[in-house]
XYZ file of N, CA and C in Angstrom:
294
model
N 111.799 263.071 90.342
C 112.598 264.246 90.626
C 112.038 264.892 91.888
N 112.903 265.112 92.875
C 112.460 265.668 94.134
C 112.338 267.175 94.107
N 111.626 267.679 95.102
C 111.419 269.117 95.212
C 112.745 269.854 95.383
N 113.645 269.298 96.202
C 114.945 269.931 96.456
C 116.120 269.019 96.111
N 115.855 267.860 95.551
C 116.900 266.873 95.298
C 117.368 266.909 93.850
N 118.690 266.920 93.688
C 119.291 266.811 92.352
C 119.624 265.356 92.087
N 119.546 264.962 90.839
C 119.954 263.611 90.455
C 121.041 263.714 89.397
N 121.868 262.663 89.311
C 122.946 262.632 88.313
C 122.775 261.405 87.441
N 123.157 261.568 86.186
C 123.175 260.439 85.257
C 124.339 260.632 84.303
N 124.816 259.544 83.745
C 125.872 259.640 82.744
C 125.286 259.291 81.387
N 125.881 259.868 80.364
C 125.390 259.641 79.001
C 126.560 259.689 78.030
N 126.589 258.770 77.071
C 127.592 258.881 76.015
C 127.235 260.066 75.124
N 128.259 260.768 74.643
C 127.983 261.949 73.817
C 129.045 262.097 72.740
N 128.714 262.902 71.753
C 129.646 263.266 70.695
C 129.870 264.773 70.788
N 131.135 265.157 70.935
C 131.511 266.571 70.998
C 132.080 266.951 69.636
N 131.541 268.015 69.038
C 132.020 268.492 67.740
C 132.502 269.927 67.895
N 133.765 270.149 67.541
C 134.382 271.479 67.606
C 134.689 271.918 66.181
N 134.224 273.111 65.805
C 134.490 273.666 64.479
C 135.268 274.969 64.639
N 136.402 275.066 63.953
C 137.233 276.274 63.997
C 137.554 276.666 62.555
N 136.512 277.168 61.882
C 136.645 277.552 60.480
C 136.228 279.004 60.305
N 136.544 279.572 59.159
C 136.146 280.940 58.863
C 134.628 281.075 58.913
N 133.905 280.082 58.392
C 132.446 280.131 58.320
C 131.780 279.859 59.664
N 132.484 279.187 60.550
C 131.833 278.743 61.785
C 132.859 278.512 62.887
N 132.573 279.060 64.059
C 133.346 278.805 65.273
C 132.337 278.308 66.292
N 132.364 276.995 66.593
C 131.318 276.447 67.447
C 131.796 275.213 68.194
N 131.034 274.879 69.229
C 131.224 273.640 69.981
C 129.836 273.096 70.296
N 129.598 271.834 69.971
C 128.289 271.222 70.178
C 128.453 269.879 70.879
N 127.496 269.557 71.738
C 127.446 268.251 72.392
C 126.114 267.612 72.024
N 126.182 266.384 71.483
C 124.978 265.624 71.159
C 124.994 264.369 72.012
N 123.908 264.133 72.728
C 123.823 262.956 73.586
C 123.396 261.768 72.735
N 124.207 260.727 72.723
C 123.972 259.566 71.869
C 122.832 258.682 72.359
N 122.399 258.866 73.610
C 121.302 258.056 74.149
C 119.972 258.807 74.118
N 119.942 259.997 73.507
C 118.703 260.756 73.399
C 118.373 261.606 74.606
N 119.301 261.735 75.558
C 119.053 262.568 76.742
C 118.743 263.999 76.327
N 117.847 264.634 77.080
C 117.440 266.012 76.810
C 117.776 266.850 78.038
N 118.339 268.030 77.812
C 118.713 268.927 78.893
C 117.571 269.905 79.138
N 117.250 270.120 80.411
C 116.183 271.040 80.784
C 116.725 272.269 81.479
N 115.871 273.238 81.771
C 116.299 274.453 82.462
C 116.925 274.121 83.822
N 118.112 274.668 84.058
C 118.798 274.479 85.331
C 119.697 273.262 85.392
N 119.642 272.384 84.396
C 120.513 271.207 84.384
C 121.948 271.634 84.079
N 122.902 270.846 84.581
C 124.325 271.129 84.370
C 124.945 269.916 83.687
N 125.786 270.175 82.660
C 126.447 269.100 81.921
C 127.954 269.245 82.077
N 128.615 268.135 82.437
C 130.071 268.097 82.531
C 130.555 267.008 81.586
N 131.316 267.406 80.556
C 131.871 266.454 79.595
C 133.260 266.067 80.086
N 133.505 264.766 80.214
C 134.767 264.268 80.754
C 135.805 264.097 79.658
N 137.071 264.236 80.034
C 138.169 264.019 79.104
C 139.008 265.262 78.930
N 140.113 265.116 78.207
C 141.010 266.261 77.991
C 140.383 267.301 77.070
N 140.925 268.481 77.127
C 140.467 269.591 76.283
C 140.622 269.223 74.813
N 139.668 269.646 74.015
C 139.724 269.391 72.572
C 140.111 270.695 71.885
N 141.202 270.665 71.130
C 141.671 271.855 70.421
C 141.646 271.575 68.920
N 140.910 272.399 68.199
C 140.861 272.282 66.737
C 141.703 273.399 66.132
N 142.610 273.038 65.260
C 143.417 274.041 64.552
C 142.527 274.777 63.561
N 142.970 275.949 63.135
C 142.176 276.732 62.194
C 141.900 275.907 60.940
N 140.639 275.904 60.519
C 140.225 275.174 59.335
C 139.738 273.757 59.622
N 139.834 273.314 60.877
C 139.453 271.946 61.230
C 138.079 271.851 61.879
N 137.476 270.687 61.724
C 136.279 270.296 62.462
C 136.616 268.948 63.090
N 136.526 268.858 64.413
C 136.877 267.633 65.132
C 135.659 267.112 65.870
N 135.435 265.806 65.792
C 134.378 265.146 66.563
C 135.006 264.051 67.403
N 134.616 263.972 68.676
C 135.127 262.938 69.573
C 133.988 262.376 70.397
N 134.088 261.091 70.689
C 133.128 260.424 71.564
C 133.595 260.606 73.006
N 132.694 261.006 73.878
C 133.010 261.224 75.286
C 131.877 260.718 76.160
N 132.089 260.792 77.468
C 131.059 260.511 78.464
C 130.766 261.825 79.181
N 129.498 262.102 79.405
C 129.091 263.322 80.099
C 128.291 262.948 81.345
N 128.436 263.767 82.380
C 127.606 263.640 83.575
C 126.584 264.765 83.535
N 125.315 264.406 83.622
C 124.227 265.383 83.624
C 123.691 265.461 85.049
N 123.760 266.643 85.653
C 123.181 266.869 86.970
C 121.847 267.554 86.754
N 120.778 266.838 87.050
C 119.427 267.356 86.841
C 119.056 268.325 87.954
N 118.473 269.446 87.559
C 118.028 270.453 88.530
C 116.854 269.895 89.339
N 116.755 270.348 90.575
C 115.596 269.976 91.383
C 114.368 270.704 90.853
N 113.213 270.323 91.315
C 111.969 270.963 90.870
C 111.986 272.457 91.165
N 112.488 272.830 92.347
C 112.553 274.252 92.724
C 113.546 274.994 91.827
N 114.733 274.409 91.587
C 115.727 275.049 90.719
C 115.201 275.213 89.299
N 114.505 274.201 88.801
C 113.957 274.264 87.446
C 112.931 275.396 87.336
N 112.048 275.516 88.336
C 111.043 276.591 88.336
C 111.711 277.956 88.419
N 112.736 278.078 89.270
C 113.447 279.352 89.425
C 114.146 279.744 88.118
N 114.765 278.785 87.457
C 115.453 279.064 86.199
C 114.462 279.520 85.134
N 113.320 278.860 85.062
C 112.297 279.278 84.091
C 111.791 280.683 84.387
N 111.605 280.989 85.679
C 111.042 282.287 86.077
C 112.027 283.430 85.856
N 113.323 283.183 86.036
C 114.305 284.273 85.973
C 115.165 284.244 84.720
N 115.037 283.215 83.908
C 115.889 283.075 82.728
C 115.776 284.217 81.749
N 114.578 284.741 81.554
C 114.404 285.851 80.616
C 115.151 287.091 81.076
N 115.205 287.339 82.384
C 115.917 288.509 82.900
C 117.417 288.369 82.661
N 117.958 287.168 82.892
C 119.376 286.950 82.667
C 119.714 287.068 81.184
N 118.825 286.605 80.310
C 119.049 286.733 78.875
C 119.110 288.199 78.479
N 118.233 289.004 79.053
C 118.187 290.422 78.683
C 119.473 291.145 79.063
N 120.188 290.665 80.085
C 121.482 291.251 80.426
C 122.476 291.088 79.281
N 122.339 290.017 78.518
C 123.222 289.780 77.384
C 122.870 290.666 76.189
N 121.667 291.219 76.187
C 121.178 291.995 75.049
C 121.246 293.497 75.317
N 122.342 293.953 75.876
C 122.471 295.388 76.108
C 122.712 296.067 74.772
N 121.896 297.038 74.468
C 122.040 297.770 73.225
C 121.493 299.172 73.435
N 121.852 300.061 72.531
C 121.344 301.429 72.625
C 121.167 301.986 71.221
N 120.356 303.015 71.143
C 120.135 303.699 69.878
C 120.612 305.132 70.051
N 121.411 305.591 69.102
C 121.874 306.972 69.175
C 121.894 307.545 67.753
N 121.835 308.853 67.711
C 121.826 309.519 66.414
C 123.243 309.762 65.901
N 124.191 309.815 66.818
C 125.573 310.121 66.421
C 126.330 308.899 65.970
N 127.427 309.147 65.290
C 128.316 308.081 64.833
C 129.376 307.873 65.899
N 129.658 306.619 66.218
C 130.708 306.326 67.189
C 132.061 306.624 66.576
N 132.933 307.195 67.390
C 134.275 307.479 66.857
C 135.328 306.725 67.600
């Protein structure tokens, strides 16, 4: 892996979409054991998968994994906590919201 160079690889994967009362989720599992690291980008190829209410659908697909460069990986690790905290906006108040 280069200091500024990105690499690409393809991997077979299983996409599972759940659209149930108990769970609303989408998961990708790489069938070849590939592991995603900080800053990596995954593109799953194929048409959109739509699950009707109450369904769980699994499909085999091919994904392209673009590996982050060494610099991008370090930057993502260094700044990832700050970006996560933006998602955790919360406040404490004594009053009841109306």
